[in-house]
Tab-separated table of C-alpha atoms in Angstrom:
chain	number	residue	atom	x	y	z
A	1	MET	CA	150.248	106.287	365.079
A	2	THR	CA	149.660	108.207	361.869
A	3	SER	CA	150.311	106.516	358.531
A	4	TRP	CA	150.493	107.500	354.853
A	5	THR	CA	148.205	106.047	352.175
A	6	ARG	CA	147.772	107.310	348.616
A	7	ARG	CA	146.125	106.157	345.407
A	8	LEU	CA	148.450	106.748	342.474
A	9	LYS	CA	148.416	106.018	338.754
A	10	ALA	CA	150.487	102.900	338.040
A	11	VAL	CA	153.259	103.107	335.415
A	12	ALA	CA	154.995	99.777	334.691
A	13	THR	CA	158.803	99.484	334.709
A	14	TYR	CA	160.848	96.649	333.206
A	15	ASP	CA	164.160	97.006	335.009
A	16	GLY	CA	164.789	93.604	336.595
A	17	LYS	CA	167.571	94.871	338.870
A	18	ARG	CA	165.242	97.131	340.884
A	19	GLY	CA	163.498	94.146	342.519
A	20	ASP	CA	160.389	95.329	344.355
A	21	ARG	CA	161.339	99.009	344.634
A	22	ILE	CA	159.084	101.732	343.235
A	23	ASP	CA	159.463	105.409	342.330
A	24	LEU	CA	157.196	107.910	344.122
A	25	PRO	CA	156.527	111.639	343.582
A	26	GLU	CA	158.735	114.199	345.263
A	27	SER	CA	155.809	115.361	347.425
A	28	ALA	CA	155.885	112.007	349.271
A	29	PHE	CA	159.549	112.502	350.232
A	30	ILE	CA	158.816	116.047	351.452
A	31	HIS	CA	155.935	114.710	353.568
A	32	PHE	CA	158.129	112.007	355.135
A	33	ASN	CA	160.812	114.570	356.016
A	34	GLN	CA	158.274	116.919	357.575
A	35	LYS	CA	156.945	114.070	359.719
A	36	ARG	CA	160.551	113.060	360.591
A	37	TRP	CA	159.887	109.410	359.797
A	38	ASP	CA	162.935	107.169	359.855
A	39	VAL	CA	164.240	105.208	356.901
A	40	PRO	CA	163.973	102.651	355.379
A	41	TYR	CA	160.579	103.335	353.838
A	42	VAL	CA	158.623	100.103	353.293
A	43	PHE	CA	155.269	100.105	351.503
A	44	GLU	CA	152.326	97.839	350.785
A	45	PHE	CA	150.822	97.699	347.270
A	46	CYS	CA	147.332	96.459	346.494
A	47	LYS	CA	144.336	97.100	344.311
A	48	PRO	CA	142.021	99.895	345.543
A	49	ASN	CA	139.325	98.552	347.926
A	50	ALA	CA	141.021	95.130	347.895
A	51	ARG	CA	141.054	94.977	351.689
A	52	ARG	CA	137.307	95.627	351.928
A	53	SER	CA	136.331	93.002	349.353
A	54	ALA	CA	138.681	90.350	350.818
A	55	THR	CA	137.204	87.163	352.321
A	56	PRO	CA	138.770	84.320	354.335
A	57	LYS	CA	138.573	82.064	351.268
A	58	LYS	CA	139.877	84.742	348.907
A	59	PRO	CA	142.276	87.081	350.753
A	60	ALA	CA	143.480	90.349	349.282
A	61	GLN	CA	146.586	90.303	347.069
A	62	ILE	CA	148.980	92.564	349.001
A	63	TYR	CA	152.636	92.977	348.043
A	64	THR	CA	155.421	94.785	349.847
A	65	GLY	CA	158.417	96.737	348.610
A	66	GLY	CA	160.597	99.750	349.138
A	67	ALA	CA	161.255	103.118	347.513
A	68	MET	CA	164.027	103.524	344.974
A	69	MET	CA	163.701	107.192	343.939
A	70	PHE	CA	161.314	110.121	344.387
A	71	ASN	CA	161.372	111.478	340.836
A	72	ALA	CA	158.021	110.189	339.511
A	73	LYS	CA	155.427	112.497	338.038
A	74	GLU	CA	152.948	113.931	340.526
A	75	GLY	CA	150.064	111.512	340.977
A	76	CYS	CA	151.990	108.577	339.447
A	77	ALA	CA	154.085	105.678	340.742
A	78	HIS	CA	156.631	103.626	338.769
A	79	VAL	CA	155.963	100.003	339.796
A	80	PRO	CA	157.700	96.810	338.542
A	81	HIS	CA	155.579	95.096	335.919
A	82	TRP	CA	155.464	91.745	337.735
A	83	ILE	CA	153.937	93.349	340.850
A	84	LEU	CA	151.137	94.841	338.714
A	85	GLU	CA	150.498	91.403	337.226
A	86	GLU	CA	150.356	89.750	340.648
A	87	ILE	CA	147.864	92.243	342.128
A	88	ASP	CA	145.819	92.302	338.887
A	89	VAL	CA	146.278	96.001	338.051
A	90	GLU	CA	146.661	97.223	334.468
A	91	GLU	CA	149.068	99.987	333.537
A	92	GLY	CA	147.310	103.332	333.838
A	93	GLU	CA	144.906	102.203	336.600
A	94	GLN	CA	144.941	103.290	340.231
A	95	ILE	CA	147.102	101.479	342.800
A	96	GLU	CA	146.934	101.913	346.566
A	97	VAL	CA	150.318	102.566	348.242
A	98	LYS	CA	150.507	102.431	352.052
A	99	LEU	CA	153.564	103.168	354.204
A	100	ILE	CA	154.346	100.501	356.838
A	101	ARG	CA	155.290	101.948	360.184
A	102	PRO	CA	157.308	100.740	361.955
A	103	ALA	CA	159.398	99.024	359.283
A	104	PRO	CA	159.578	95.193	359.490
A	105	LYS	CA	162.555	93.457	361.018
A	106	LYS	CA	165.500	92.341	358.942
A	107	ALA	CA	165.423	88.773	357.668
A	108	THR	CA	167.768	86.108	358.961
A	109	SER	CA	166.548	83.230	356.794
A	110	ILE	CA	164.454	83.046	353.629
A	111	THR	CA	163.198	79.899	351.926
A	112	LEU	CA	162.320	80.169	348.237
A	113	GLN	CA	160.889	77.710	345.731
A	114	PRO	CA	161.232	78.264	341.974
A	115	TYR	CA	158.441	77.356	339.602
A	116	LYS	CA	160.664	75.849	336.881
A	117	THR	CA	163.821	73.772	336.882
A	118	THR	CA	165.614	76.165	334.525
A	119	LEU	CA	166.548	78.390	337.474
A	120	THR	CA	168.187	75.525	339.382
A	121	GLU	CA	170.192	74.598	336.293
A	122	VAL	CA	171.421	78.190	335.908
A	123	ILE	CA	172.336	78.482	339.585
A	124	ALA	CA	174.146	75.136	339.555
A	125	LYS	CA	176.131	76.241	336.517
A	126	GLU	CA	177.087	79.571	338.119
A	127	ALA	CA	177.968	77.916	341.428
A	128	GLY	CA	180.603	75.896	339.610
A	129	ASN	CA	182.405	79.051	338.404
A	130	ASN	CA	185.024	80.959	340.393
A	131	ASP	CA	182.703	83.981	340.847
A	132	PHE	CA	180.318	82.173	343.175
A	133	ALA	CA	181.360	79.535	345.646
A	134	ARG	CA	177.872	78.486	346.722
A	135	GLU	CA	174.361	78.626	345.351
A	136	SER	CA	173.289	80.981	348.131
A	137	ASP	CA	175.744	83.570	346.771
A	138	VAL	CA	173.892	83.518	343.443
A	139	LEU	CA	170.564	83.964	345.225
A	140	ASN	CA	171.954	86.793	347.356
A	141	GLU	CA	173.121	88.545	344.200
A	142	CYS	CA	169.666	88.185	342.601
A	143	MET	CA	167.758	89.224	345.747
A	144	ARG	CA	169.817	92.372	346.358
A	145	GLY	CA	167.131	94.635	344.844
A	146	PHE	CA	164.329	93.461	347.164
A	147	ALA	CA	163.555	95.676	350.153
A	148	CYS	CA	160.778	93.625	351.777
A	149	LEU	CA	159.273	90.155	351.335
A	150	ARG	CA	155.980	88.636	352.400
A	151	LYS	CA	155.310	84.977	353.066
A	152	GLY	CA	153.261	83.297	350.332
A	153	ASN	CA	153.922	85.953	347.684
A	154	ASN	CA	155.717	85.468	344.386
A	155	VAL	CA	158.873	87.338	343.370
A	156	VAL	CA	160.563	87.713	339.989
A	157	ILE	CA	164.353	87.894	339.784
A	158	GLU	CA	166.528	88.612	336.762
A	159	TRP	CA	169.792	86.893	335.995
A	160	LYS	CA	171.738	87.584	332.795
A	161	GLY	CA	168.768	89.062	330.945
A	162	LYS	CA	166.239	86.353	331.850
A	163	GLU	CA	163.452	86.486	334.437
A	164	TYR	CA	162.657	83.672	336.854
A	165	LYS	CA	159.629	83.368	339.140
A	166	LEU	CA	159.885	82.102	342.722
A	167	GLN	CA	157.557	81.763	345.704
A	168	VAL	CA	158.422	82.865	349.253
A	169	VAL	CA	157.742	79.715	351.276
A	170	ASP	CA	159.121	80.671	354.690
A	171	LEU	CA	160.606	83.695	356.471
A	172	LYS	CA	162.532	84.078	359.720
A	173	PRO	CA	161.874	85.881	361.964
A	174	LYS	CA	158.124	85.844	361.432
A	175	ASP	CA	156.727	89.351	361.793
A	176	THR	CA	153.243	88.737	363.186
A	177	ALA	CA	152.743	92.266	364.544
A	178	THR	CA	152.272	94.024	361.226
A	179	GLY	CA	151.931	91.049	358.892
A	180	ALA	CA	154.167	92.796	356.382
A	181	GLY	CA	156.916	90.214	355.961
A	182	VAL	CA	160.560	90.896	356.789
A	183	SER	CA	163.121	93.263	355.366
A	184	ALA	CA	165.710	91.792	352.981
A	185	SER	CA	167.710	94.863	351.996
A	186	GLU	CA	171.371	95.675	352.563
A	187	VAL	CA	172.126	92.553	354.560
A	188	LYS	CA	173.502	89.173	353.549
A	189	ILE	CA	170.943	86.634	354.742
A	190	GLY	CA	170.622	82.866	354.712
A	191	LEU	CA	168.780	81.887	351.546
A	192	ASN	CA	167.451	78.377	351.123
A	193	MET	CA	165.891	77.002	347.953
A	194	LEU	CA	163.481	74.093	347.744
A	195	PRO	CA	163.190	71.827	344.675
A	196	PRO	CA	161.222	73.426	341.817
A	197	LYS	CA	157.493	72.847	341.579
A	198	ASP	CA	157.805	71.205	338.176
A	199	ALA	CA	160.681	68.928	339.247
A	200	LYS	CA	158.388	65.910	339.500
A	201	GLN	CA	156.904	66.574	336.072
A	202	GLN	CA	160.356	66.983	334.514
A	203	PHE	CA	161.489	63.761	336.175
A	204	GLU	CA	158.479	61.863	334.854
A	205	LYS	CA	159.001	63.341	331.379
A	206	LYS	CA	162.664	62.377	331.334
A	207	LYS	CA	161.777	58.914	332.603
A	208	GLU	CA	159.289	58.455	329.765
A	209	GLU	CA	161.879	59.584	327.218
A	210	ILE	CA	164.379	57.035	328.553
A	211	GLU	CA	161.744	54.288	328.409
A	212	GLU	CA	160.873	55.216	324.830
A	213	GLU	CA	164.543	55.096	323.824
A	214	LYS	CA	164.913	51.681	325.423
A	215	MET	CA	161.806	50.340	323.651
A	216	ALA	CA	162.960	51.742	320.304
A	217	LYS	CA	166.404	50.153	320.722
A	218	TYR	CA	164.816	46.858	321.763
A	219	ALA	CA	162.533	46.892	318.706
A	220	GLU	CA	165.475	47.677	316.423
A	221	ASP	CA	167.426	44.701	317.845
A	222	ILE	CA	164.460	42.380	317.332
A	223	TRP	CA	163.721	43.388	313.743
A	224	SER	CA	167.325	43.670	312.631
A	225	ASP	CA	167.428	39.930	311.779
A	226	ASP	CA	164.329	40.081	309.618
A	227	GLU	CA	164.968	39.152	305.986
A	228	ASP	CA	162.649	41.883	304.731
A	229	GLU	CA	164.636	44.436	306.702
A	230	LYS	CA	167.845	43.215	305.137
A	231	LYS	CA	166.382	43.486	301.646
A	232	MET	CA	165.203	47.095	302.227
A	233	PRO	CA	167.811	49.589	301.018
A	234	LYS	CA	169.120	52.110	303.545
A	235	ALA	CA	170.402	55.613	302.812
A	236	LYS	CA	174.152	55.644	303.409
A	237	TYR	CA	174.940	59.138	302.073
A	238	VAL	CA	173.269	62.494	302.870
A	239	CYS	CA	173.749	65.712	300.927
A	240	GLY	CA	175.473	68.365	302.989
A	241	THR	CA	173.486	71.179	301.351
A	242	CYS	CA	169.856	70.042	301.210
A	243	PHE	CA	170.133	66.849	303.365
A	244	HIS	CA	168.834	64.673	300.542
A	245	PRO	CA	169.595	60.929	301.159
A	246	GLU	CA	171.122	58.614	298.559
A	247	ASN	CA	172.109	54.938	298.721
A	248	THR	CA	175.209	54.936	296.529
A	249	LYS	CA	178.205	57.187	296.369
A	250	LYS	CA	177.837	57.647	292.628
A	251	ALA	CA	174.224	58.859	292.989
A	252	MET	CA	175.278	61.239	295.784
A	253	LEU	CA	178.098	62.743	293.680
A	254	THR	CA	175.672	63.255	290.797
A	255	HIS	CA	173.159	64.907	293.134
A	256	GLN	CA	175.718	67.154	294.821
A	257	SER	CA	177.107	68.443	291.527
A	258	ALA	CA	173.648	69.730	290.592
A	259	CYS	CA	172.566	70.718	294.121
A	260	GLU	CA	175.539	73.004	294.748
A	261	MET	CA	174.743	74.954	291.616
A	262	ILE	CA	171.053	75.390	292.499
A	263	ASN	CA	170.932	75.501	296.307
A	264	TYR	CA	172.881	77.337	298.989
A	265	ARG	CA	173.256	76.480	302.664
A	266	CYS	CA	173.326	79.513	304.945
A	267	THR	CA	176.543	79.756	306.976
A	268	PHE	CA	175.138	82.189	309.557
A	269	PRO	CA	175.651	80.798	313.103
A	270	GLY	CA	172.562	78.935	314.221
A	271	CYS	CA	170.769	79.107	310.856
A	272	GLY	CA	171.937	76.444	308.364
A	273	ALA	CA	168.870	76.924	306.146
A	274	CYS	CA	168.889	75.626	302.561
A	275	VAL	CA	167.727	78.272	300.077
A	276	LYS	CA	167.920	78.797	296.343
A	277	ARG	CA	171.022	80.599	295.129
A	278	VAL	CA	168.847	83.192	293.396
A	279	ASP	CA	167.276	83.949	296.802
A	280	GLU	CA	170.563	84.044	298.732
A	281	GLU	CA	170.710	87.826	299.024
A	282	LYS	CA	167.004	88.010	299.854
A	283	HIS	CA	167.411	85.416	302.636
A	284	ARG	CA	170.304	87.278	304.219
A	285	LYS	CA	168.411	90.548	304.109
A	286	ILE	CA	165.187	89.183	305.574
A	287	ALA	CA	166.526	86.654	308.069
A	288	HIS	CA	169.864	88.070	309.247
A	289	GLU	CA	169.793	91.807	308.608
A	290	ILE	CA	170.561	93.756	311.774
A	291	ILE	CA	168.063	96.559	312.358
A	292	THR	CA	167.521	98.976	315.223
A	293	CYS	CA	164.306	98.701	317.242
A	294	GLU	CA	162.459	101.777	318.493
A	295	CYS	CA	163.841	101.073	321.958
A	296	GLY	CA	167.435	101.341	320.625
A	297	LEU	CA	168.292	97.631	320.662
A	298	LYS	CA	170.031	96.200	317.588
A	299	ILE	CA	168.406	92.903	316.661
A	300	MET	CA	167.883	90.628	313.660
A	301	GLN	CA	164.738	91.303	311.678
A	302	VAL	CA	163.320	87.790	312.159
A	303	LYS	CA	163.471	88.236	315.949
A	304	LEU	CA	162.012	91.740	315.945
A	305	GLU	CA	158.369	90.652	316.280
A	306	GLY	CA	159.031	88.403	319.268
A	307	HIS	CA	161.165	91.116	320.903
A	308	GLN	CA	158.429	93.736	320.523
A	309	LYS	CA	155.820	91.417	322.047
A	310	SER	CA	157.896	90.421	325.085
A	311	ARG	CA	160.764	92.661	326.189
A	312	CYS	CA	160.704	95.819	324.075
A	313	ALA	CA	160.819	98.949	326.242
A	314	SER	CA	159.415	101.320	323.605
A	315	ARG	CA	156.020	102.918	324.154
A	316	THR	CA	153.250	103.969	321.759
A	317	ALA	CA	150.721	106.591	322.812
A	318	CYS	CA	147.047	105.671	322.626
A	319	PRO	CA	145.264	107.976	320.123
A	320	PHE	CA	142.231	108.233	322.410
A	321	CYS	CA	143.515	108.684	325.982
A	322	GLY	CA	147.204	109.523	325.362
A	323	VAL	CA	148.521	106.815	327.735
A	324	GLU	CA	151.790	105.291	326.505
A	325	LYS	CA	151.524	101.505	326.182
A	326	ARG	CA	153.936	98.764	325.173
A	327	ILE	CA	153.378	96.979	321.882
A	328	ARG	CA	152.258	93.929	323.846
A	329	GLY	CA	148.624	94.657	324.694
A	330	TYR	CA	148.567	97.964	322.762
A	331	PHE	CA	145.903	96.964	320.236
A	332	GLN	CA	143.632	95.459	322.911
A	333	HIS	CA	143.892	98.712	324.879
A	334	VAL	CA	143.147	100.857	321.811
A	335	LYS	CA	140.036	98.793	320.982
A	336	ALA	CA	138.669	98.968	324.536
A	337	CYS	CA	139.555	102.651	324.900
A	338	GLY	CA	137.937	103.608	321.576
A	339	ASP	CA	134.688	101.812	322.461
A	340	ARG	CA	134.154	103.933	325.588
A	341	GLU	CA	130.992	106.034	325.586
A	342	GLN	CA	131.290	109.808	325.739
A	343	ILE	CA	128.864	112.708	325.485
A	344	CYS	CA	129.410	115.012	322.503
A	345	GLN	CA	130.029	118.584	323.633
A	346	LYS	CA	128.319	120.020	320.525
A	347	CYS	CA	125.046	118.092	320.313
A	348	GLY	CA	124.876	116.425	323.745
A	349	GLU	CA	124.276	112.918	322.342
A	350	VAL	CA	126.039	109.784	323.624
A	351	THR	CA	128.575	108.323	321.176
A	352	THR	CA	131.941	106.529	321.261
A	353	VAL	CA	135.361	108.087	321.702
A	354	ARG	CA	136.532	106.567	318.407
A	355	LYS	CA	133.817	108.343	316.394
A	356	ILE	CA	134.624	111.686	318.028
A	357	VAL	CA	138.397	111.446	317.533
A	358	PHE	CA	138.261	110.173	313.938
A	359	GLY	CA	135.449	112.546	312.893
A	360	GLU	CA	132.888	109.803	312.197
A	361	HIS	CA	130.390	111.500	314.499
A	362	ASP	CA	130.428	114.764	312.533
A	363	ALA	CA	127.899	113.425	310.020
A	364	GLU	CA	125.519	112.526	312.889
A	365	CYS	CA	126.196	115.572	315.073
A	366	LYS	CA	123.318	118.061	315.041
A	367	ARG	CA	124.269	121.732	315.134
A	368	LYS	CA	122.147	124.448	316.678
A	369	CYS	CA	120.882	126.983	314.161
A	370	LYS	CA	120.381	130.640	315.062
A	371	CYS	CA	116.641	129.924	315.083
A	372	GLY	CA	117.144	127.440	317.933
A	373	GLN	CA	116.546	124.186	316.027
A	374	MET	CA	119.004	121.250	315.970
A	375	ILE	CA	119.881	120.488	312.336
A	376	LEU	CA	122.033	117.761	310.786
A	377	PRO	CA	124.911	119.060	308.624
A	378	LYS	CA	123.492	117.397	305.512
A	379	ASN	CA	120.164	119.247	305.977
A	380	GLN	CA	121.694	122.618	306.870
A	381	ASP	CA	121.528	124.055	303.318
A	382	ALA	CA	117.890	123.053	302.823
A	383	HIS	CA	116.996	124.455	306.235
A	384	ASP	CA	118.711	127.793	305.559
A	385	LYS	CA	117.036	128.067	302.163
A	386	TYR	CA	113.469	126.945	302.887
A	387	MET	CA	112.736	126.470	306.606
A	388	CYS	CA	114.768	128.869	308.758
A	389	PRO	CA	112.581	131.793	309.911
A	390	TYR	CA	115.662	134.044	309.762
A	391	ARG	CA	116.258	133.510	306.038
A	392	ILE	CA	116.057	136.591	303.789
A	393	GLU	CA	113.101	136.916	301.387
A	394	ARG	CA	111.672	139.730	299.231
A	395	CYS	CA	108.307	141.404	299.585
A	396	ARG	CA	106.064	140.573	296.635
A	397	TRP	CA	104.949	144.201	296.346
A	398	CYS	CA	107.951	146.390	297.025
A	399	HIS	CA	110.683	143.722	296.672
A	400	LYS	CA	112.301	144.823	299.886
A	401	LYS	CA	114.523	142.294	301.663
A	402	VAL	CA	112.974	141.149	304.957
A	403	GLN	CA	113.265	138.086	307.209
A	404	ALA	CA	110.881	135.234	306.480
A	405	ARG	CA	109.253	135.489	309.899
A	406	ASN	CA	108.339	139.175	309.229
A	407	ARG	CA	107.453	138.942	305.539
A	408	PHE	CA	103.702	138.364	305.930
A	409	SER	CA	103.222	141.200	308.407
A	410	HIS	CA	105.279	143.460	306.129
A	411	GLU	CA	103.226	142.582	303.044
A	412	GLU	CA	99.953	143.330	304.861
A	413	LYS	CA	101.245	146.806	305.713
A	414	CYS	CA	103.191	147.392	302.497
A	415	PRO	CA	102.177	150.743	300.875
A	416	LEU	CA	102.202	149.116	297.430
A	417	ASN	CA	99.723	146.450	298.472
A	418	ARG	CA	96.428	147.587	296.877
A	419	ARG	CA	94.325	145.200	298.913
A	420	ALA	CA	95.811	146.481	302.182
A	421	ASN	CA	95.208	150.162	301.144
A	422	ARG	CA	91.543	149.875	300.107
A	423	PRO	CA	89.174	152.217	302.001
A	424	ASP	CA	87.175	149.382	303.506
A	425	THR	CA	90.195	147.436	304.880
A	426	LYS	CA	92.201	147.859	307.972
A	427	GLY	CA	94.731	150.654	307.713
A	428	GLY	CA	92.690	152.607	305.054
A	429	THR	CA	89.824	155.155	305.228
A	430	PRO	CA	86.842	153.726	307.112
A	431	SER	CA	83.768	153.289	304.955
A	432	SER	CA	80.332	154.632	305.805
A	433	PRO	CA	77.951	152.336	307.718
A	434	SER	CA	75.337	152.554	305.034
A	435	THR	CA	77.679	151.267	302.322
A	436	PRO	CA	77.688	147.463	302.225
A	437	ARG	CA	81.156	145.880	302.434
A	438	THR	CA	82.234	143.774	299.512
A	439	PRO	CA	82.793	140.188	300.590
A	440	ARG	CA	86.465	139.140	300.592
A	441	SER	CA	87.410	136.666	297.932
A	442	PRO	CA	88.710	133.358	299.334
A	443	ARG	CA	91.562	133.521	296.863
A	444	THR	CA	92.793	136.850	298.265
A	445	SER	CA	92.454	136.094	301.992
A	446	PRO	CA	95.598	135.867	304.177
A	447	ALA	CA	95.088	132.115	304.490
A	448	SER	CA	94.945	131.778	300.701
A	449	LEU	CA	98.092	133.879	300.371
A	450	LYS	CA	99.892	131.575	302.792
A	451	VAL	CA	98.724	128.585	300.774
A	452	ASN	CA	100.039	130.194	297.618
A	453	ASP	CA	103.386	130.936	299.285
A	454	LEU	CA	103.672	127.376	300.530
A	455	MET	CA	102.886	126.009	297.056
A	456	ALA	CA	105.523	128.342	295.584
A	457	ILE	CA	108.137	127.033	298.041
A	458	ILE	CA	107.131	123.378	297.574
A	459	PRO	CA	105.907	123.083	293.992
A	460	ASP	CA	105.302	119.307	294.103
A	461	ILE	CA	102.290	119.438	296.490
A	462	SER	CA	98.630	120.140	295.780
A	463	ARG	CA	96.526	122.901	297.263
A	464	ALA	CA	94.727	120.506	299.570
A	465	GLN	CA	98.055	119.202	300.900
A	466	ALA	CA	99.257	122.775	301.430
A	467	GLU	CA	96.124	123.634	303.410
A	468	THR	CA	96.567	120.509	305.530
A	469	LEU	CA	100.215	121.385	306.287
A	470	LEU	CA	99.252	124.943	307.264
A	471	ARG	CA	96.458	123.708	309.492
A	472	GLN	CA	98.823	121.321	311.262
A	473	ALA	CA	101.419	124.110	311.669
A	474	ASN	CA	98.828	126.608	313.044
A	475	GLY	CA	99.198	128.857	309.992
A	476	ASN	CA	103.031	129.128	310.206
A	477	VAL	CA	104.522	128.643	306.746
A	478	GLY	CA	108.035	127.974	308.066
A	479	ARG	CA	106.834	125.205	310.347
A	480	ALA	CA	104.739	123.749	307.530
A	481	VAL	CA	107.797	123.619	305.256
A	482	GLN	CA	109.893	122.005	308.006
A	483	ARG	CA	107.179	119.429	308.704
A	484	HIS	CA	107.019	118.561	305.012
A	485	PHE	CA	110.798	118.067	304.667
A	486	ASP	CA	110.926	116.043	307.895
A	487	ARG	CA	108.399	113.644	306.448
A	488	ASN	CA	109.972	113.659	302.981
A	489	PRO	CA	113.765	114.153	303.468
A	490	HIS	CA	114.529	113.319	299.840
């Protein structure tokens, strides 16, 4: 039987009412219709290659769920954030989605166990209202968004804006054919809930608190008859503004008359802070001013930071990869994304993405000159002026503009060059065999002329150094100049 498996880019969603349902691209729905596969569509989610790397001691983390809509971007899947956390997949990474065929059977009984006692307290409170007659009705209302469950997995439900984590302990009927759990959608099933996992710890904690209260009361009864205790003065009056204690009514009235003029007790519900009267307006503005978050929620300014770190739905695009991330984990993602290595398209060297995006690599990026050499931007002017063979220079005889690489050959053939036009030199009238040739002066030889040119370009070197540079550069003045500036960049 053919199946459907895809690897899609995970995009986290924070809608608690969707349960375990995901959004897939429209192409998936078209494929299912062409294959004439029956609904409901139930899927398995896991990390890529998780099945291959699984061992008996460490099985693969596989979660199940259904499809909510087919309006996701091509190549992406909108997955609840708690499923990504359970299968250890970050937002923006690849997730493997596999269609389960045939779909699992519908559940008749589900046993859940919460991790904390707060859920049992909320359910007990709601079960006492007229809206819900039993606790199972509350669970059925919370589990309405789940399409498929798997034994041993964790689920996250939302009730009145808060999320609660539970574990699937048992399922009936047990689907052993596909191992994909049982379907829990569109049917009212029998839900059972075991005591929370931290119930024993909460009981022990409460027991310790009761014992401490008993011991404190016992100690107070014992020491109440002590003469020293009777002699010690006790505070009978407390200031209603700053909570300062006083022993006599007269002292308290004196304190209050001065305290009410200096201090102010905030009357905002749930605050009650004592602040200076000069700072009253500042306290109200900072602590209780209602502002609008980027996600559209109106919230007090003091609670804005905690809201942005936990439940804010706004996204900020990464400056390096463009992926939109929540404020929680945004800076860690930007640091890791900016430290990625990337090859520069201009110079071919390996650098970081941060240096390329922010322009820090431009000072280190070598550019290719028209002569074929890779030059740093800071050395480009010196190269164009002294070392590039394509730079423009003037002939010393006729002052004609020629390229540096052709200047020496031009000067040897220049019609105004007297040495080149003598009868006994190349290019002039050949002398008779009987006439002895005048020996060439070492100062006027081509090698000496190159030495003179090199000394004119680099005036701070001696003649011996110029001859050494030319010998190392095989008589090429441009290479000799480049070699000198490479050794002495300053």
